[in-house]
Structures are given as structure tokens and as C-alpha cells.
mmCIF file of C-alpha atoms and ligand atoms in Angstrom:
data_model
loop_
_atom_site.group_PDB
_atom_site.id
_atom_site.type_symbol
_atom_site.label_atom_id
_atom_site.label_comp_id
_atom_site.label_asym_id
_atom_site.label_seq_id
_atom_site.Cartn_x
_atom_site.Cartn_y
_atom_site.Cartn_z
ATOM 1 C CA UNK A 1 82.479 149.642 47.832
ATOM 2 C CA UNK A 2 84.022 149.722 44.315
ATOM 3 C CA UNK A 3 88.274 150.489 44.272
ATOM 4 C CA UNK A 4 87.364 153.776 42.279
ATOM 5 C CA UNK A 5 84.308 154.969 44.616
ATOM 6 C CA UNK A 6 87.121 154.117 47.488
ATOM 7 C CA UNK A 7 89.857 155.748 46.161
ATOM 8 C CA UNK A 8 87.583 158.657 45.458
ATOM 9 C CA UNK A 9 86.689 158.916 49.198
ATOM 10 C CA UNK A 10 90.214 159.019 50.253
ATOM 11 C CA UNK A 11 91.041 161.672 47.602
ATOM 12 C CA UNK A 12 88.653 163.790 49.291
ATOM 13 C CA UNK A 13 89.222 162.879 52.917
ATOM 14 C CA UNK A 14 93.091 164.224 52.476
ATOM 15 C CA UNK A 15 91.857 167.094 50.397
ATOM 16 C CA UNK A 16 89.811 168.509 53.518
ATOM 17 C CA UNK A 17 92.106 167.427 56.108
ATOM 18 C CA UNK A 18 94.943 169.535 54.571
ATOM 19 C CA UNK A 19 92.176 172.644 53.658
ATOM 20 C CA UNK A 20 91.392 172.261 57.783
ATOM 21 C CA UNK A 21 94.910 172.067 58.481
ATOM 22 C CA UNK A 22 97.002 174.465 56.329
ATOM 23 C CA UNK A 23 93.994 176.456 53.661
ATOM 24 C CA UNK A 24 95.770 176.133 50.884
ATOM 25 C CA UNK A 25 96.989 172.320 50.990
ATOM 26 C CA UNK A 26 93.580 170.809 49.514
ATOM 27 C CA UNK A 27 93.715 173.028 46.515
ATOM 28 C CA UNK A 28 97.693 171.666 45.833
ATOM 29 C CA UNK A 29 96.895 168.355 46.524
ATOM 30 C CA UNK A 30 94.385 168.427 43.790
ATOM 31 C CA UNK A 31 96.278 169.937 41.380
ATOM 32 C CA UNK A 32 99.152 167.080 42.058
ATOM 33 C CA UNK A 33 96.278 164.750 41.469
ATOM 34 C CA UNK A 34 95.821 166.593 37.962
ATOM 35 C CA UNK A 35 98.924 166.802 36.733
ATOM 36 C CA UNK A 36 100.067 163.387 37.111
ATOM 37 C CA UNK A 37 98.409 161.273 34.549
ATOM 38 C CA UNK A 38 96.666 158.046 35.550
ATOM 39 C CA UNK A 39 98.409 155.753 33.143
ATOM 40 C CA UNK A 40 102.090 157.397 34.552
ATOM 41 C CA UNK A 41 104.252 154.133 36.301
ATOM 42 C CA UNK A 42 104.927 154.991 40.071
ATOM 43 C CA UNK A 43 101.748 157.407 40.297
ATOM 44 C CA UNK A 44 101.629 157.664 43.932
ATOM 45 C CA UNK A 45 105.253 158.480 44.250
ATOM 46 C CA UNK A 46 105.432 161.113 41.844
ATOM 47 C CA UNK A 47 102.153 162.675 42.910
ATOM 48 C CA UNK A 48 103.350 163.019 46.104
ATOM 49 C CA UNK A 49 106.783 164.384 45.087
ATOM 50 C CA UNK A 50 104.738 167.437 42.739
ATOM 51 C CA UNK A 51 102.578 167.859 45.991
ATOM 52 C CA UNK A 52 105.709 168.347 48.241
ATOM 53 C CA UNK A 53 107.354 170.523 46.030
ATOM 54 C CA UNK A 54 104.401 172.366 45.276
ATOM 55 C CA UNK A 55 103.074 172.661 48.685
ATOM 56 C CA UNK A 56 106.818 174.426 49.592
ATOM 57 C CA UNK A 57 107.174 177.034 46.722
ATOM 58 C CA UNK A 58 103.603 178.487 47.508
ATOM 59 C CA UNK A 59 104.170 178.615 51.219
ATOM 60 C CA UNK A 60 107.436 180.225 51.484
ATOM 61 C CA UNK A 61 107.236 181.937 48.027
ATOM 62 C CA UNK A 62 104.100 182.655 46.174
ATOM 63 C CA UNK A 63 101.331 182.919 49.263
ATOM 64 C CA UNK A 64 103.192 185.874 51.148
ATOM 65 C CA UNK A 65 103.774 187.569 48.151
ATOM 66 C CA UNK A 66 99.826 187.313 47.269
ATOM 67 C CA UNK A 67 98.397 187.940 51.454
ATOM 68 C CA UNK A 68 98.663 191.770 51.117
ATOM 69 C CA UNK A 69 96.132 191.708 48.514
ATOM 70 C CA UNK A 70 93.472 190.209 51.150
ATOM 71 C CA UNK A 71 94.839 192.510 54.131
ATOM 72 C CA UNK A 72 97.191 189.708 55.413
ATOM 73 C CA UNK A 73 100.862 189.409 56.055
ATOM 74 C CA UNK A 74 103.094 186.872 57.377
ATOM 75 C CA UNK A 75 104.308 187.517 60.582
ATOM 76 C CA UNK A 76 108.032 188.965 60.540
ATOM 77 C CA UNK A 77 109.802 187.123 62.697
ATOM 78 C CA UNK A 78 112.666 188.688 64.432
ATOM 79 C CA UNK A 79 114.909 187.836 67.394
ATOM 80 C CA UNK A 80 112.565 188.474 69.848
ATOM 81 C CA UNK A 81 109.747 187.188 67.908
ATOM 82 C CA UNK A 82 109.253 183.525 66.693
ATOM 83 C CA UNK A 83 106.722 180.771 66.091
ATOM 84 C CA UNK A 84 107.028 178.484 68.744
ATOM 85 C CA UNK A 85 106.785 175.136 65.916
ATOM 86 C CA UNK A 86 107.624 175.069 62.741
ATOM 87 C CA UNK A 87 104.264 173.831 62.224
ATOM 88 C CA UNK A 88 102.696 177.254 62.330
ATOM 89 C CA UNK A 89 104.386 178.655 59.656
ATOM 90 C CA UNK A 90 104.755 175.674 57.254
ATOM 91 C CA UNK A 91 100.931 175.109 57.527
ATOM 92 C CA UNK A 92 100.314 179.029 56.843
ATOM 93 C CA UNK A 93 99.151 179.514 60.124
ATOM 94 C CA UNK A 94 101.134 182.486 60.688
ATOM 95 C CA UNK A 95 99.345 185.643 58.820
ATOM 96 C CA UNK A 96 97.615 188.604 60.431
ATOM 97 C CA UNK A 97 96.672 192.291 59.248
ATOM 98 C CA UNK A 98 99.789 194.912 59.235
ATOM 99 C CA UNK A 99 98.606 196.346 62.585
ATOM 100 C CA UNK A 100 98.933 193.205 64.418
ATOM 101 C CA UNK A 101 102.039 192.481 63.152
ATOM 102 C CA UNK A 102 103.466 196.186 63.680
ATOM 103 C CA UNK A 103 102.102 195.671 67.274
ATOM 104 C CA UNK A 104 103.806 192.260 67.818
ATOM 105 C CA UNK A 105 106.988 193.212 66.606
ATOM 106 C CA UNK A 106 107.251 195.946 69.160
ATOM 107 C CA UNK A 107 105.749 194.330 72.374
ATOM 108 C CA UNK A 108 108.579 191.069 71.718
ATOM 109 C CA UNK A 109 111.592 193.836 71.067
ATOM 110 C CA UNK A 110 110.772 195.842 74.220
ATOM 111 C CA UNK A 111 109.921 192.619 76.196
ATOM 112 C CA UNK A 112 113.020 190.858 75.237
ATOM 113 C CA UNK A 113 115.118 194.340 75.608
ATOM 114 C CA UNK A 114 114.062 194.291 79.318
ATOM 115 C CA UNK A 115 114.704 190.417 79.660
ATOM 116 C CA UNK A 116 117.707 189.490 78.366
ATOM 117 C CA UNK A 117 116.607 188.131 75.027
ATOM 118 C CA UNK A 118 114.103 186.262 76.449
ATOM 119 C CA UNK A 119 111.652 185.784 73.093
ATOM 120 C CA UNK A 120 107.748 186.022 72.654
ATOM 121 C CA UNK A 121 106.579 182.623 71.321
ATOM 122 C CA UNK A 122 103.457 182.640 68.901
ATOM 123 C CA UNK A 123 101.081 179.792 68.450
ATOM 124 C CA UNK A 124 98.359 179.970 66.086
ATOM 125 C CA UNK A 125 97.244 183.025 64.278
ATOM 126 C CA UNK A 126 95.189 183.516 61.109
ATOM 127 C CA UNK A 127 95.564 181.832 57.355
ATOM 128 C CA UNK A 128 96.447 183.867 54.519
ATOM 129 C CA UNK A 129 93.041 184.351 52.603
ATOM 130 C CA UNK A 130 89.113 184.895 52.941
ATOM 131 C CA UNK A 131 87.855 186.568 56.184
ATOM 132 C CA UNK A 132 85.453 183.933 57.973
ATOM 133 C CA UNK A 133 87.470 180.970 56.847
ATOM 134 C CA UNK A 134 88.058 179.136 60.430
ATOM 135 C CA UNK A 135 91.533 178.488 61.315
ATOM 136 C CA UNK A 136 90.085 175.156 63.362
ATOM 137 C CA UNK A 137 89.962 174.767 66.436
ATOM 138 C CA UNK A 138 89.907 178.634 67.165
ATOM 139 C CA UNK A 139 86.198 179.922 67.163
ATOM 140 C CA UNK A 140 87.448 183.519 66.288
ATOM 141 C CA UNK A 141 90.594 183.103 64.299
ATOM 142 C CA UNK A 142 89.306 184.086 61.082
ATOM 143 C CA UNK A 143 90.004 187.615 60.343
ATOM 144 C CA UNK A 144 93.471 188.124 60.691
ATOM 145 C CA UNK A 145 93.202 189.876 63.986
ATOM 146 C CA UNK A 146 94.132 187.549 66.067
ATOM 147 C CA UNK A 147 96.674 185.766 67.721
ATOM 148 C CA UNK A 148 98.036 183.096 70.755
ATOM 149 C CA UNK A 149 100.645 183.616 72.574
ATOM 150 C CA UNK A 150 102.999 181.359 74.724
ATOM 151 C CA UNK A 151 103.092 181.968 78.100
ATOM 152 C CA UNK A 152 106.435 182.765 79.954
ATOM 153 C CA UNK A 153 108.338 179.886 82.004
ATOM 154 C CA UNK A 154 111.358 180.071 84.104
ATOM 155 C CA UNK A 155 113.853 177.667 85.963
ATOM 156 C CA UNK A 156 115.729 178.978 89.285
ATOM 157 C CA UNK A 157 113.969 181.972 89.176
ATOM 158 C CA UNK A 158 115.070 182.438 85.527
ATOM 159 C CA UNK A 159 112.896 183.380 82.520
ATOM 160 C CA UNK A 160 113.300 180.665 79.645
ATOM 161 C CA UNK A 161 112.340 180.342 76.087
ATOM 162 C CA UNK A 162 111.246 176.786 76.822
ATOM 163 C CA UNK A 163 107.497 175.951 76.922
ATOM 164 C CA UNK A 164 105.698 173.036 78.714
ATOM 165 C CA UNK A 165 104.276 171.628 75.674
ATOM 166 C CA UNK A 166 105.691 170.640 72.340
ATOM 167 C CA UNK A 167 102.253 172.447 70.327
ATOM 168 C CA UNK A 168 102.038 175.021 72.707
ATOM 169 C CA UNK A 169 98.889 174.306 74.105
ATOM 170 C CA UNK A 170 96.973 171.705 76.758
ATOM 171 C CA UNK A 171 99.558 172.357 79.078
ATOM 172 C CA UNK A 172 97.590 174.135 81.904
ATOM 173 C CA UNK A 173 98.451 176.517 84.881
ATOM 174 C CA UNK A 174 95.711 174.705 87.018
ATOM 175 C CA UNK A 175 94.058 177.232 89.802
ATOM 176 C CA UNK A 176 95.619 176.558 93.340
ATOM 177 C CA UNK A 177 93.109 175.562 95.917
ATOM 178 C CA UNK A 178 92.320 179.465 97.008
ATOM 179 C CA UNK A 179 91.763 180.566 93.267
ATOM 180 C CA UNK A 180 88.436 180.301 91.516
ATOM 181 C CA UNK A 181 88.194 177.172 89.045
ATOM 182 C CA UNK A 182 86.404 178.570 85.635
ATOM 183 C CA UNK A 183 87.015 175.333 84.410
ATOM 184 C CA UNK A 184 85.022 173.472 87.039
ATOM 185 C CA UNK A 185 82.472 175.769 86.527
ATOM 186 C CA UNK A 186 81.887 175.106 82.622
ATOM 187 C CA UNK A 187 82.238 171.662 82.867
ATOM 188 C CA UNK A 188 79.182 171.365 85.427
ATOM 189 C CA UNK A 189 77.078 173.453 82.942
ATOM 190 C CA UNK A 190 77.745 171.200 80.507
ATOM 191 C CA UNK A 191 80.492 172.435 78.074
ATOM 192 C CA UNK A 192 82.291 169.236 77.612
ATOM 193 C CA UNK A 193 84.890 170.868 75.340
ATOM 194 C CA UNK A 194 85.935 173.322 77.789
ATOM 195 C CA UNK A 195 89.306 171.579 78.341
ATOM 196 C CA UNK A 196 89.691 169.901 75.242
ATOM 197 C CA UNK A 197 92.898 171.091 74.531
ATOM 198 C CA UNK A 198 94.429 168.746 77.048
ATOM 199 C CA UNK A 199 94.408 166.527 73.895
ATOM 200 C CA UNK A 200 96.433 168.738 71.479
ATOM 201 C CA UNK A 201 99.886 168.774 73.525
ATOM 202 C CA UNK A 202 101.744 166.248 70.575
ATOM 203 C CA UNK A 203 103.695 165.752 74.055
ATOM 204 C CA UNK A 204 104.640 167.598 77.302
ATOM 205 C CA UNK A 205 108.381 168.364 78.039
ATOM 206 C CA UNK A 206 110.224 170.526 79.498
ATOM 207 C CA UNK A 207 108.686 168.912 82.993
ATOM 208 C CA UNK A 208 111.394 171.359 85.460
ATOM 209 C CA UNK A 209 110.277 174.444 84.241
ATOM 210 C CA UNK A 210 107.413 176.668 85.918
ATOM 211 C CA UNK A 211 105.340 178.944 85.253
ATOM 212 C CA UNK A 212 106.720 182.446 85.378
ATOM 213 C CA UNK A 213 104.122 184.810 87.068
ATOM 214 C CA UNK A 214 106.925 188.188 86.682
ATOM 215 C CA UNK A 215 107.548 187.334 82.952
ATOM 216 C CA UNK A 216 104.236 186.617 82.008
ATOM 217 C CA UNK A 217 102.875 189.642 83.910
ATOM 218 C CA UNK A 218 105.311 191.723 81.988
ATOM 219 C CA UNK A 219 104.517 190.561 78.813
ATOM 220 C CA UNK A 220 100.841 190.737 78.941
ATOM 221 C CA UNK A 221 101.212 194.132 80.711
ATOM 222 C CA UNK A 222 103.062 195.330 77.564
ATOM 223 C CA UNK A 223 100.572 193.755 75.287
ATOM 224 C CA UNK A 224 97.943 195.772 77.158
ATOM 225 C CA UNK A 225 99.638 199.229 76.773
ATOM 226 C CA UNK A 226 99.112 198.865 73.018
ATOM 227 C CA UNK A 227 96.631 201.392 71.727
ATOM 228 C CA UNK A 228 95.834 198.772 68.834
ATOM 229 C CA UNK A 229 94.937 195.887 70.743
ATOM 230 C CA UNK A 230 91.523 196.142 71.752
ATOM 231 C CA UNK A 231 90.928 192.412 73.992
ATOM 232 C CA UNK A 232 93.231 189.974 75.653
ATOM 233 C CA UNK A 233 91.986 186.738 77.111
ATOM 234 C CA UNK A 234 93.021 184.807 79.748
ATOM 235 C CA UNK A 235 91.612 182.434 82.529
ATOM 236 C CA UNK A 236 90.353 184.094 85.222
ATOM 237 C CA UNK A 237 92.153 182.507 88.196
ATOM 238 C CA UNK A 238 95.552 183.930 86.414
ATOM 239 C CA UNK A 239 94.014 187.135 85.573
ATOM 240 C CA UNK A 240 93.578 187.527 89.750
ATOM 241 C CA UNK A 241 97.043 186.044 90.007
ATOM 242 C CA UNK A 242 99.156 188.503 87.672
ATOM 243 C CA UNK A 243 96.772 191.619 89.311
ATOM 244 C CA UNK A 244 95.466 192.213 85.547
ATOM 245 C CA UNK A 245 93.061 195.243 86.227
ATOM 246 C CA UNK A 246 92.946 196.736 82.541
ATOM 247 C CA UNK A 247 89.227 196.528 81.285
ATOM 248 C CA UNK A 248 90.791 194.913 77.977
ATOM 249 C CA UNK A 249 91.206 191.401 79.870
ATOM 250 C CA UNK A 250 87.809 189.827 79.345
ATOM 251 C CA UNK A 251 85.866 186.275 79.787
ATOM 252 C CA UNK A 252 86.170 184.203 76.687
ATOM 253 C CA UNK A 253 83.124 182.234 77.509
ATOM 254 C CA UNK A 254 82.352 178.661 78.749
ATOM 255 C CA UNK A 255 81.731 177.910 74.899
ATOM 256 C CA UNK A 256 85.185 178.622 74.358
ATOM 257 C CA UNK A 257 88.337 176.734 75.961
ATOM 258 C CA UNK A 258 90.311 177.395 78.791
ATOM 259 C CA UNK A 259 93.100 180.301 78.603
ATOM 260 C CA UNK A 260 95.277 178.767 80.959
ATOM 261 C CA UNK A 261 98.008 177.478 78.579
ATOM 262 C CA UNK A 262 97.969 180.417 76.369
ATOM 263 C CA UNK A 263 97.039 184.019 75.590
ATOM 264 C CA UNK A 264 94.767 185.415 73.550
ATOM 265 C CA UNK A 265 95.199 189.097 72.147
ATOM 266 C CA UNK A 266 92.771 190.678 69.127
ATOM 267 C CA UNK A 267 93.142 193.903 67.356
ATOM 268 C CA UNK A 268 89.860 196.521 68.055
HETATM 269 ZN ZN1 ZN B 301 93.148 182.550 70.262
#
């Protein structure tokens, strides 16, 4: 392959990866690409220096400022409410309509009123712009009504604000033997992805912590009382296990992935 047809390739391989990734990176990227001219010594460097700097004044600065305009805001984080990696909110992952956000603010406050401080950790939610742009690898993130939650660990018999993995997800609260295996289930029809997100952990730690059936019951209990939130979803072995009656906790589907690691909530 010619050097320019090559470098052309690889222009546009980092320009989707960064649209996947963070929406609005692709479009900065090329810019940086623009405004550095080709004859300029240490091309590369520079370019990537623009891109950084670039990248950081729209995401912190220009990009929450513009959301409202397309029915989106970035989450406001509180004391009781966080991201649970930086990631999120440094790759715009963090936006949602004012409802949701109203709604989150107050199920963390009362939740971490009742607990000592203990916080309500947020994975991924929506991007800031265009309804049916897919915040990948979510199926349904794409309208800014929804939203993953961490669940709720302890230690001693002590709710923690540490989580299992470093992402947030692929860590799994496996059914015991007695509980009914979804995940066996879709696998034997054939929906190889079912448990995919084994692979998105960037790490387990935290290995002494456990599962917290009371905290997590709790939270998701508030969640549930909101008049806003119209489905939660969960994996049915832990939906039997925290005694989750409400009609809003519902069956994602085999052509989803497993809710074992997380929880899913959605505006009406
Ligand atoms: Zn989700």
C-alpha cells in the first residue's frame, strides 16, 4: 500500500475509534489534523498537543455548556453521587435528560443519608448529542434516558464505596447452585455475547469485598419508588435474591448482556 493511502487509513481508524469511544473525539482529532500544516517540523507532536488541549476545553468547557440545547446535561455530581472512573466523564459518557439527573441526585442523597455516606457509583450513561447515536456497547443508551449503576459491596458486614472491578463491569454475582442461571440459558440458545462483558473489567480488585445484598436492595428499592423511572434491569437470579416484586424490574433479553455486575434504570 502507498505511505499516503496508509497513513490515510490510520487517520481514519483513530477518527472512529475516538467517535465510538467519546462522540465528539473524531471530530477534534480532525480538526488537529487541519490545523497543523503538513510542511510544520515535529507534526505529530504538535498535532497531538492541539488535539489534547482541544479535546479538554470542549469536554469540561464548551460541550456542557452546548447539551441543554439537545435535552442533555451532564450529570451533577455531588457527595453522594459520582462516576465510578474518570473515564466516564472525560470521554463524555456522563449526560442524560434533566429528569434523570433530578432523579439521581435524590435517590444517592437519601441513600447515602441512610448509609453513612456510602455513595451511588455511575457507569455509563448517554453522550451529549443526537438521539440514536449508540453509546457502544449499550444497545439502548442512546437517548439520554438511561443509565448503569454500580452495585453495592461491603466488607465485615460493612457497606463500601469499593467495587469489584476497575470499569465497573464483568465482575459478576454468579447464581448459587439453588438460583436459576439466565446466563446458562442464553448461552445454550445461542447468544454468544451474553457474557461478554467478562472482557471489559481493565482488571478486578478489590478481591475481599462481597456483594452487599442489604445495600443493594436499598438502593434499587429507592430507585424503584421514583415516579420518573419507568424500568430497572437486573438478572433474574438477584432479582429473586433482593425479593424485587415491583412490576418495573423486567427481563433485558438474551440479546442483551447479563445484569449481574450492574444496574440498569431508564426514565418512562
Ligand atoms: Zn444500561
Amino acid at each position: 500500500m502507498p505511505k499516503n493511502s496508509m497513513k490515510f487509513l490510520l487517520h481514519l481508524i483513530i477518527f472512529v475509534l475516538l467517535t465510538i469511544i467519546t462522540q465528539i473525539g473524531g471530530m477534534i482529532y480532525l480538526i488537529s489534523i487541519l490545523a497543523i500544516r503538513k510542511t510544520t517540523e515535529k507534526r505529530g507532536l504538535k498535532r497531538f498537543g492541539i488535539f489534547v488541549l482541544l479535546y479538554l476545553i470542549a469536554t469540561y468547557l464548551i460541550v456542557p455548556n452546548i447539551a441543554p440545547i439537545f435535552g442533555r446535561e451532564k450529570i451533577k455530581e455531588t457527595e453522594s453521587l459520582k462516576a465510578h472512573s474518570i473515564f466516564y466523564t472525560l470521554a463524555n459518557r456522563n449526560y442524560v435528560r434533566p429528569e434523570l439527573n433530578k432523579s439521581i441526585e435524590r435517590i444517592s442523597a437519601e441513600f447515602s443519608n441512610r448509609n453513612n455516606g456510602i455513595k451511588m457509583l455511575y457507569l455509563d450513561a448517554n453522550f451529549p448529542f443526537i438521539d440514536k447515536f449508540p453509546l457502544l456497547p449499550h444497545l439502548s443508551h442512546n437517548d439520554g434516558k438511561k443509565i448503569d449503576i454500580a452495585l453495592i459491596y461491603e466488607t465485615n458486614g460493612n457497606l463500601t464505596n469499593k467495587k469489584r472491578s476497575i470499569s465497573g463491569y464483568g465482575v459478576f454475582e454468579n447464581p448459587t447452585q439453588n438460583e436459576f442461571d439466565q446466563t446458562t440459558v442464553c448461552k445454550e440458545k445461542g447468544f454468544w455475547q451474553y457474557d461478554f462483558p467478562k472482557y471489559l473489567t481493565l482488571g478486578k480488585i478489590n478481591k475481599d469485598i462481597e456483594f452487599s445484598k442489604r445495600g443493594t436492595r436499598e438502593l434499587t428499592n429507592l430507585i424503584l419508588i421514583q415516579s420518573e423511572i419507568g424500568k430497572i434491569f437486573i438478572e433474574p437470579h438477584l432479582k429473586t435474591r433482593l425479593d424485587l416484586s415491583n412490576e418495573k424490574v423486567r427481563f433485558h433479553g438474551c440479546q442483551a448482556v447479563r445484569h449481574d455486575d450492574h444496574i440498569h434504570i431508564q426514565l418512562k
